[in-house]
């Protein structure tokens, strides 16, 4: 047995096998992490440094040296938030806000949308397209929206920026929500860092239940159904209409169990450590209509789009027609956030039209 090879595999980044919640390597490291946490959680500084260290290691195992991109975003927005607070004149507050938005959204656009834009330019020119080899850092869509909410809240004077860099780093990099949400607001999470950690039996039991529920959704239901769905969608014309219909229903179940399962695990892990990450899914397929659905599905993203995009566009304050246009634009951009593809743009647009029709009705 070559222990050096085993050690290297455990502690090095493997692009073919990134560390996620449903992986065996995460279970191993998390169990070891919990043993150490049991001795440290009562000491704020030790707890913060311990969780931050594990969060950086977790993200390195998930995205390799693209951890540097996260650290750049972290350092830039911490400093820019303080600059916004200290600025005496509104023009300087706006200037620092714009710098922050350009930095965060610029990094997101480069890594996630460069090939999408270049492909469309090549199509319009009638030229062949060759994709640029750009790796998409895991979780960049989530932590970008999270830091944007922090900066915008500071700019609106709805939040006092933290002067403790470790607290801000903890909020941004807390590993349960780092790679796949929920998108946690600073004004909800930062006050928890000032409180004493109390690990009671109810929260621990609920945390373990959510983790097991999430693993069952993700590893048993979603991954198993995905095998059937992938088979049908690879060649739909060779299967019957009934089989295609079952694949459509199967995919509906797959995306819910995949995404909500991961959210369940994140929220459950947070509870085990004494932190509340809120709720991200609330029985969305029991919704009474499309508006109700978006109040139940991916709640942290829906609330983000509502508060920072829809309301910023004017919401329902500028008449009915403008409200419907704002709904459409919000969902259009929400669709693009999900992925750099026209299918996501059309999907978002369809939901925008659906929400407007429901409002009219």
CSV table of C-alpha atoms in Angstrom, one decimal:
chain,number,residue,atom,x,y,z
A,1,UNK,CA,0.0,0.0,0.0
A,2,UNK,CA,1.5,3.3,-1.1
A,3,UNK,CA,0.5,5.8,1.5
A,4,UNK,CA,1.9,8.8,-0.3
A,5,UNK,CA,-0.4,8.1,-3.3
A,6,UNK,CA,-3.4,7.7,-1.0
A,7,UNK,CA,-2.5,10.9,0.8
A,8,UNK,CA,-2.1,12.7,-2.5
A,9,UNK,CA,-5.5,11.5,-3.8
A,10,UNK,CA,-7.2,12.6,-0.6
A,11,UNK,CA,-5.8,16.1,-0.4
A,12,UNK,CA,-5.3,17.0,-4.1
A,13,UNK,CA,-7.9,18.3,-6.5
A,14,UNK,CA,-9.2,15.8,-9.1
A,15,UNK,CA,-11.2,17.5,-11.9
A,16,UNK,CA,-12.8,14.1,-12.7
A,17,UNK,CA,-14.0,13.7,-9.2
A,18,UNK,CA,-14.8,17.0,-7.4
A,19,UNK,CA,-15.8,16.8,-3.8
A,20,UNK,CA,-19.5,17.3,-3.4
A,21,UNK,CA,-21.9,16.5,-0.5
A,22,UNK,CA,-22.9,13.1,-1.9
A,23,UNK,CA,-19.4,11.9,-2.4
A,24,UNK,CA,-17.6,9.4,-0.2
A,25,UNK,CA,-14.6,11.6,0.3
A,26,UNK,CA,-16.8,14.4,1.7
A,27,UNK,CA,-18.4,12.0,4.2
A,28,UNK,CA,-14.9,11.0,5.4
A,29,UNK,CA,-13.6,14.6,5.7
A,30,UNK,CA,-16.8,15.8,7.3
A,31,UNK,CA,-16.8,13.2,10.0
A,32,UNK,CA,-13.2,14.1,10.9
A,33,UNK,CA,-14.2,17.8,10.8
A,34,UNK,CA,-17.1,17.2,13.2
A,35,UNK,CA,-14.8,15.6,15.7
A,36,UNK,CA,-12.6,18.7,15.8
A,37,UNK,CA,-15.6,21.0,15.8
A,38,UNK,CA,-17.0,19.4,18.9
A,39,UNK,CA,-14.0,20.8,20.8
A,40,UNK,CA,-13.9,24.2,19.2
A,41,UNK,CA,-17.4,25.5,18.6
A,42,UNK,CA,-17.6,27.4,21.9
A,43,UNK,CA,-14.6,29.6,21.0
A,44,UNK,CA,-15.6,32.1,18.3
A,45,UNK,CA,-12.2,32.8,16.9
A,46,UNK,CA,-11.1,29.1,16.9
A,47,UNK,CA,-14.5,28.1,15.4
A,48,UNK,CA,-14.3,30.8,12.7
A,49,UNK,CA,-10.8,29.9,11.6
A,50,UNK,CA,-11.5,26.1,11.7
A,51,UNK,CA,-14.6,26.4,9.6
A,52,UNK,CA,-12.9,28.9,7.2
A,53,UNK,CA,-10.0,26.5,6.8
A,54,UNK,CA,-12.3,23.6,6.0
A,55,UNK,CA,-14.4,25.8,3.7
A,56,UNK,CA,-11.3,26.7,1.6
A,57,UNK,CA,-10.2,23.1,1.5
A,58,UNK,CA,-13.7,22.0,0.5
A,59,UNK,CA,-13.8,24.6,-2.3
A,60,UNK,CA,-10.3,23.6,-3.4
A,61,UNK,CA,-11.4,20.0,-3.7
A,62,UNK,CA,-14.4,21.1,-5.7
A,63,UNK,CA,-12.8,23.6,-8.0
A,64,UNK,CA,-9.0,23.4,-7.6
A,65,UNK,CA,-7.0,26.6,-7.8
A,66,UNK,CA,-10.1,28.6,-8.9
A,67,UNK,CA,-10.3,29.1,-5.2
A,68,UNK,CA,-8.3,32.2,-6.1
A,69,UNK,CA,-11.2,33.7,-8.0
A,70,UNK,CA,-13.4,33.3,-4.9
A,71,UNK,CA,-10.7,35.0,-2.7
A,72,UNK,CA,-10.4,37.9,-5.2
A,73,UNK,CA,-14.1,38.4,-5.0
A,74,UNK,CA,-14.0,38.1,-1.3
A,75,UNK,CA,-11.3,40.7,-0.7
A,76,UNK,CA,-12.6,43.1,-3.3
A,77,UNK,CA,-16.1,43.3,-2.0
A,78,UNK,CA,-15.1,43.5,1.6
A,79,UNK,CA,-13.0,46.6,0.9
A,80,UNK,CA,-15.6,48.1,-1.5
A,81,UNK,CA,-18.4,47.8,1.0
A,82,UNK,CA,-16.3,49.7,3.6
A,83,UNK,CA,-15.5,52.3,0.9
A,84,UNK,CA,-19.2,52.8,0.2
A,85,UNK,CA,-19.9,53.3,3.9
A,86,UNK,CA,-17.1,55.8,4.3
A,87,UNK,CA,-17.9,57.8,1.2
A,88,UNK,CA,-19.4,61.2,2.1
A,89,UNK,CA,-20.9,62.1,-1.3
A,90,UNK,CA,-23.4,60.0,-3.3
A,91,UNK,CA,-21.4,60.1,-6.5
A,92,UNK,CA,-18.5,58.3,-4.7
A,93,UNK,CA,-20.9,55.7,-3.2
A,94,UNK,CA,-22.3,55.0,-6.6
A,95,UNK,CA,-18.7,54.8,-8.1
A,96,UNK,CA,-17.7,52.1,-5.6
A,97,UNK,CA,-20.9,50.3,-6.2
A,98,UNK,CA,-20.3,50.2,-9.9
A,99,UNK,CA,-16.8,49.0,-9.4
A,100,UNK,CA,-18.1,46.2,-7.3
A,101,UNK,CA,-20.8,45.2,-9.8
A,102,UNK,CA,-18.4,45.3,-12.7
A,103,UNK,CA,-15.8,43.1,-10.8
A,104,UNK,CA,-18.3,40.5,-9.6
A,105,UNK,CA,-20.4,40.4,-12.7
A,106,UNK,CA,-17.4,40.6,-15.0
A,107,UNK,CA,-15.8,37.5,-13.4
A,108,UNK,CA,-19.2,35.7,-13.7
A,109,UNK,CA,-19.6,36.8,-17.4
A,110,UNK,CA,-16.1,35.7,-18.3
A,111,UNK,CA,-16.2,32.2,-16.8
A,112,UNK,CA,-19.9,31.4,-17.5
A,113,UNK,CA,-20.9,33.4,-20.7
A,114,UNK,CA,-17.8,33.9,-22.8
A,115,UNK,CA,-18.4,30.9,-25.1
A,116,UNK,CA,-22.1,31.7,-25.2
A,117,UNK,CA,-21.5,35.2,-26.6
A,118,UNK,CA,-18.7,34.1,-28.9
A,119,UNK,CA,-20.9,31.3,-30.3
A,120,UNK,CA,-23.7,33.8,-31.1
A,121,UNK,CA,-21.3,36.2,-32.7
A,122,UNK,CA,-19.9,33.4,-34.9
A,123,UNK,CA,-23.4,32.4,-35.8
A,124,UNK,CA,-24.4,35.9,-36.9
A,125,UNK,CA,-21.2,36.2,-39.0
A,126,UNK,CA,-21.8,32.7,-40.5
A,127,UNK,CA,-18.4,31.5,-39.2
A,128,UNK,CA,-17.5,28.2,-37.6
A,129,UNK,CA,-17.2,28.3,-33.8
A,130,UNK,CA,-14.6,26.8,-31.7
A,131,UNK,CA,-15.2,26.9,-27.9
A,132,UNK,CA,-12.6,28.6,-25.7
A,133,UNK,CA,-11.3,26.3,-23.0
A,134,UNK,CA,-12.7,28.0,-19.9
A,135,UNK,CA,-13.3,26.1,-16.7
A,136,UNK,CA,-16.5,27.2,-14.8
A,137,UNK,CA,-15.6,27.5,-11.1
A,138,UNK,CA,-18.2,25.6,-9.1
A,139,UNK,CA,-20.7,27.8,-7.2
A,140,UNK,CA,-19.6,31.1,-8.9
A,141,UNK,CA,-23.3,31.9,-9.8
A,142,UNK,CA,-24.3,31.5,-6.2
A,143,UNK,CA,-21.5,33.3,-4.4
A,144,UNK,CA,-21.7,36.1,-7.0
A,145,UNK,CA,-25.3,36.8,-6.2
A,146,UNK,CA,-24.6,36.5,-2.5
A,147,UNK,CA,-21.9,39.2,-2.6
A,148,UNK,CA,-24.0,41.4,-4.8
A,149,UNK,CA,-26.8,41.3,-2.2
A,150,UNK,CA,-24.3,42.3,0.5
A,151,UNK,CA,-22.9,45.2,-1.5
A,152,UNK,CA,-26.4,46.5,-2.7
A,153,UNK,CA,-27.7,46.3,0.9
A,154,UNK,CA,-24.8,48.3,2.1
A,155,UNK,CA,-25.3,50.9,-0.7
A,156,UNK,CA,-29.0,51.2,0.2
A,157,UNK,CA,-28.0,51.7,3.9
A,158,UNK,CA,-30.1,48.6,4.8
A,159,UNK,CA,-27.0,46.9,6.2
A,160,UNK,CA,-24.0,48.0,8.2
A,161,UNK,CA,-20.9,46.5,6.6
A,162,UNK,CA,-18.9,44.3,8.9
A,163,UNK,CA,-15.5,45.6,9.8
A,164,UNK,CA,-14.4,42.1,10.8
A,165,UNK,CA,-12.8,40.5,7.7
A,166,UNK,CA,-13.1,37.0,9.2
A,167,UNK,CA,-16.8,37.4,9.7
A,168,UNK,CA,-17.3,38.5,6.1
A,169,UNK,CA,-15.1,35.6,4.8
A,170,UNK,CA,-17.1,33.2,7.0
A,171,UNK,CA,-20.4,34.5,5.6
A,172,UNK,CA,-19.2,34.2,2.0
A,173,UNK,CA,-17.3,30.9,2.2
A,174,UNK,CA,-19.4,28.9,4.8
A,175,UNK,CA,-19.0,25.6,3.0
A,176,UNK,CA,-22.6,24.2,3.3
A,177,UNK,CA,-24.0,26.9,1.0
A,178,UNK,CA,-20.9,27.7,-1.0
A,179,UNK,CA,-21.2,25.7,-4.1
A,180,UNK,CA,-25.0,25.3,-4.7
A,181,UNK,CA,-26.8,27.6,-2.3
A,182,UNK,CA,-29.1,28.6,-0.7
A,183,UNK,CA,-28.2,32.2,-1.5
A,184,UNK,CA,-28.0,33.5,2.1
A,185,UNK,CA,-28.5,37.3,2.8
A,186,UNK,CA,-25.9,39.0,5.0
A,187,UNK,CA,-28.5,40.6,7.2
A,188,UNK,CA,-29.9,37.2,8.0
A,189,UNK,CA,-26.6,35.3,8.5
A,190,UNK,CA,-24.1,37.8,10.0
A,191,UNK,CA,-26.1,38.4,13.2
A,192,UNK,CA,-25.8,34.7,13.9
A,193,UNK,CA,-22.0,35.0,14.1
A,194,UNK,CA,-22.4,37.2,17.2
A,195,UNK,CA,-24.6,34.7,19.0
A,196,UNK,CA,-23.3,31.8,21.2
A,197,UNK,CA,-23.6,28.4,19.4
A,198,UNK,CA,-26.2,26.3,21.1
A,199,UNK,CA,-26.4,22.8,19.8
A,200,UNK,CA,-29.7,21.4,21.0
A,201,UNK,CA,-31.1,17.9,20.4
A,202,UNK,CA,-34.0,19.2,18.2
A,203,UNK,CA,-31.7,21.0,15.7
A,204,UNK,CA,-29.2,18.1,15.6
A,205,UNK,CA,-32.0,15.6,14.9
A,206,UNK,CA,-33.5,17.8,12.3
A,207,UNK,CA,-30.1,18.4,10.7
A,208,UNK,CA,-29.4,14.7,10.4
A,209,UNK,CA,-32.9,14.1,9.1
A,210,UNK,CA,-32.4,16.7,6.4
A,211,UNK,CA,-29.0,15.3,5.4
A,212,UNK,CA,-30.4,11.8,5.1
A,213,UNK,CA,-33.4,13.1,3.2
A,214,UNK,CA,-31.2,15.1,0.8
A,215,UNK,CA,-28.9,12.1,0.2
A,216,UNK,CA,-32.0,9.9,-0.5
A,217,UNK,CA,-33.4,12.5,-3.0
A,218,UNK,CA,-30.1,13.1,-4.7
A,219,UNK,CA,-28.3,9.7,-4.7
A,220,UNK,CA,-31.3,7.3,-4.9
A,221,UNK,CA,-34.2,9.1,-6.7
A,222,UNK,CA,-32.5,11.8,-8.9
A,223,UNK,CA,-29.5,9.8,-10.0
A,224,UNK,CA,-31.5,6.6,-10.6
A,225,UNK,CA,-34.3,8.3,-12.6
A,226,UNK,CA,-31.6,10.2,-14.6
A,227,UNK,CA,-30.4,7.0,-16.1
A,228,UNK,CA,-33.9,6.4,-17.7
A,229,UNK,CA,-34.3,10.0,-18.7
A,230,UNK,CA,-30.9,10.2,-20.4
A,231,UNK,CA,-31.6,7.0,-22.3
A,232,UNK,CA,-34.9,8.4,-23.7
A,233,UNK,CA,-33.7,12.0,-24.4
A,234,UNK,CA,-30.6,10.7,-26.2
A,235,UNK,CA,-32.9,9.2,-28.9
A,236,UNK,CA,-36.5,10.2,-28.3
A,237,UNK,CA,-37.7,9.1,-31.8
A,238,UNK,CA,-36.9,5.5,-31.1
A,239,UNK,CA,-39.2,5.3,-28.1
A,240,UNK,CA,-43.0,5.4,-27.8
A,241,UNK,CA,-45.0,8.5,-26.9
A,242,UNK,CA,-45.7,7.0,-23.4
A,243,UNK,CA,-42.0,6.4,-22.8
A,244,UNK,CA,-41.2,10.0,-23.8
A,245,UNK,CA,-44.0,11.3,-21.5
A,246,UNK,CA,-42.6,9.2,-18.6
A,247,UNK,CA,-39.2,10.7,-19.3
A,248,UNK,CA,-40.7,14.2,-19.1
A,249,UNK,CA,-42.4,13.5,-15.8
A,250,UNK,CA,-39.2,11.7,-14.7
A,251,UNK,CA,-37.1,14.8,-15.5
A,252,UNK,CA,-39.5,16.9,-13.5
A,253,UNK,CA,-38.9,14.7,-10.5
A,254,UNK,CA,-35.2,14.5,-11.2
A,255,UNK,CA,-34.5,18.2,-11.1
A,256,UNK,CA,-36.6,18.7,-8.0
A,257,UNK,CA,-34.9,15.8,-6.1
A,258,UNK,CA,-31.4,16.8,-7.4
A,259,UNK,CA,-31.6,20.4,-6.4
A,260,UNK,CA,-33.8,20.3,-3.3
A,261,UNK,CA,-31.8,17.3,-2.1
A,262,UNK,CA,-28.6,19.3,-2.2
A,263,UNK,CA,-30.3,22.2,-0.4
A,264,UNK,CA,-31.6,19.8,2.2
A,265,UNK,CA,-28.0,18.6,2.9
A,266,UNK,CA,-26.7,22.1,3.0
A,267,UNK,CA,-29.4,23.3,5.5
A,268,UNK,CA,-28.9,20.1,7.5
A,269,UNK,CA,-25.1,20.5,7.8
A,270,UNK,CA,-25.7,24.1,8.8
A,271,UNK,CA,-28.0,23.1,11.6
A,272,UNK,CA,-25.4,20.5,12.9
A,273,UNK,CA,-22.9,23.4,13.2
A,274,UNK,CA,-25.4,25.7,14.9
A,275,UNK,CA,-26.3,27.9,11.9
A,276,UNK,CA,-29.7,28.5,10.2
A,277,UNK,CA,-29.6,28.8,6.4
A,278,UNK,CA,-33.4,29.3,6.1
A,279,UNK,CA,-35.6,27.2,3.7
A,280,UNK,CA,-35.1,26.9,0.0
A,281,UNK,CA,-37.9,24.6,-1.2
A,282,UNK,CA,-41.4,24.4,0.2
A,283,UNK,CA,-43.4,21.7,-1.7
A,284,UNK,CA,-43.3,23.5,-5.0
A,285,UNK,CA,-45.3,20.9,-6.9
A,286,UNK,CA,-48.2,21.5,-4.6
A,287,UNK,CA,-48.4,25.1,-5.8
A,288,UNK,CA,-51.8,26.5,-6.8
A,289,UNK,CA,-50.5,28.5,-9.7
A,290,UNK,CA,-47.3,29.8,-11.3
A,291,UNK,CA,-46.9,32.7,-8.9
A,292,UNK,CA,-47.3,30.4,-5.9
A,293,UNK,CA,-44.8,28.0,-7.5
A,294,UNK,CA,-42.1,30.7,-7.6
A,295,UNK,CA,-42.7,31.4,-3.9
A,296,UNK,CA,-42.0,27.8,-3.2
A,297,UNK,CA,-39.2,26.8,-5.7
A,298,UNK,CA,-35.6,27.8,-5.0
A,299,UNK,CA,-36.9,30.4,-2.6
A,300,UNK,CA,-33.5,32.1,-2.0
A,301,UNK,CA,-33.1,32.8,-5.7
A,302,UNK,CA,-36.7,33.8,-6.3
A,303,UNK,CA,-36.5,36.3,-3.4
A,304,UNK,CA,-33.1,37.6,-4.7
A,305,UNK,CA,-34.6,38.2,-8.2
A,306,UNK,CA,-37.6,39.9,-6.7
A,307,UNK,CA,-35.7,42.2,-4.3
A,308,UNK,CA,-32.7,43.1,-6.4
A,309,UNK,CA,-34.0,42.9,-10.0
A,310,UNK,CA,-37.8,43.1,-10.2
A,311,UNK,CA,-38.2,45.8,-7.6
A,312,UNK,CA,-35.1,47.7,-8.9
A,313,UNK,CA,-36.8,47.8,-12.4
A,314,UNK,CA,-39.9,49.4,-10.8
A,315,UNK,CA,-41.8,46.3,-9.7
A,316,UNK,CA,-45.5,47.1,-9.8
A,317,UNK,CA,-45.1,50.8,-8.9
A,318,UNK,CA,-45.3,52.1,-12.5
A,319,UNK,CA,-48.5,50.7,-13.8
A,320,UNK,CA,-49.8,47.3,-14.9
A,321,UNK,CA,-48.0,47.2,-18.3
A,322,UNK,CA,-44.7,48.1,-16.8
A,323,UNK,CA,-45.2,45.4,-14.1
A,324,UNK,CA,-45.7,42.7,-16.8
A,325,UNK,CA,-42.6,43.9,-18.6
A,326,UNK,CA,-40.6,43.8,-15.4
A,327,UNK,CA,-41.8,40.3,-14.7
A,328,UNK,CA,-40.7,39.2,-18.1
A,329,UNK,CA,-37.3,40.8,-17.9
A,330,UNK,CA,-36.7,39.4,-14.4
A,331,UNK,CA,-37.5,35.9,-15.4
A,332,UNK,CA,-35.6,36.2,-18.7
A,333,UNK,CA,-32.4,37.1,-16.8
A,334,UNK,CA,-33.2,34.5,-14.2
A,335,UNK,CA,-33.3,31.9,-17.0
A,336,UNK,CA,-29.9,33.1,-18.3
A,337,UNK,CA,-28.5,32.8,-14.8
A,338,UNK,CA,-29.3,29.1,-14.8
A,339,UNK,CA,-27.1,28.4,-17.8
A,340,UNK,CA,-25.4,30.0,-20.9
A,341,UNK,CA,-27.9,28.7,-23.4
A,342,UNK,CA,-30.8,30.0,-25.4
A,343,UNK,CA,-33.0,27.2,-24.0
A,344,UNK,CA,-32.6,28.7,-20.6
A,345,UNK,CA,-33.4,32.2,-22.0
A,346,UNK,CA,-36.6,30.9,-23.6
A,347,UNK,CA,-37.5,28.9,-20.4
A,348,UNK,CA,-37.1,32.1,-18.4
A,349,UNK,CA,-39.1,34.1,-20.9
A,350,UNK,CA,-41.9,31.5,-20.9
A,351,UNK,CA,-42.1,31.8,-17.1
A,352,UNK,CA,-42.1,35.6,-17.4
A,353,UNK,CA,-45.1,35.4,-19.8
A,354,UNK,CA,-46.8,32.9,-17.5
A,355,UNK,CA,-46.4,35.1,-14.5
A,356,UNK,CA,-47.8,38.1,-16.4
A,357,UNK,CA,-50.7,36.1,-17.7
A,358,UNK,CA,-51.5,35.0,-14.1
A,359,UNK,CA,-51.3,38.5,-12.9
A,360,UNK,CA,-53.7,39.6,-15.6
A,361,UNK,CA,-56.1,36.7,-14.9
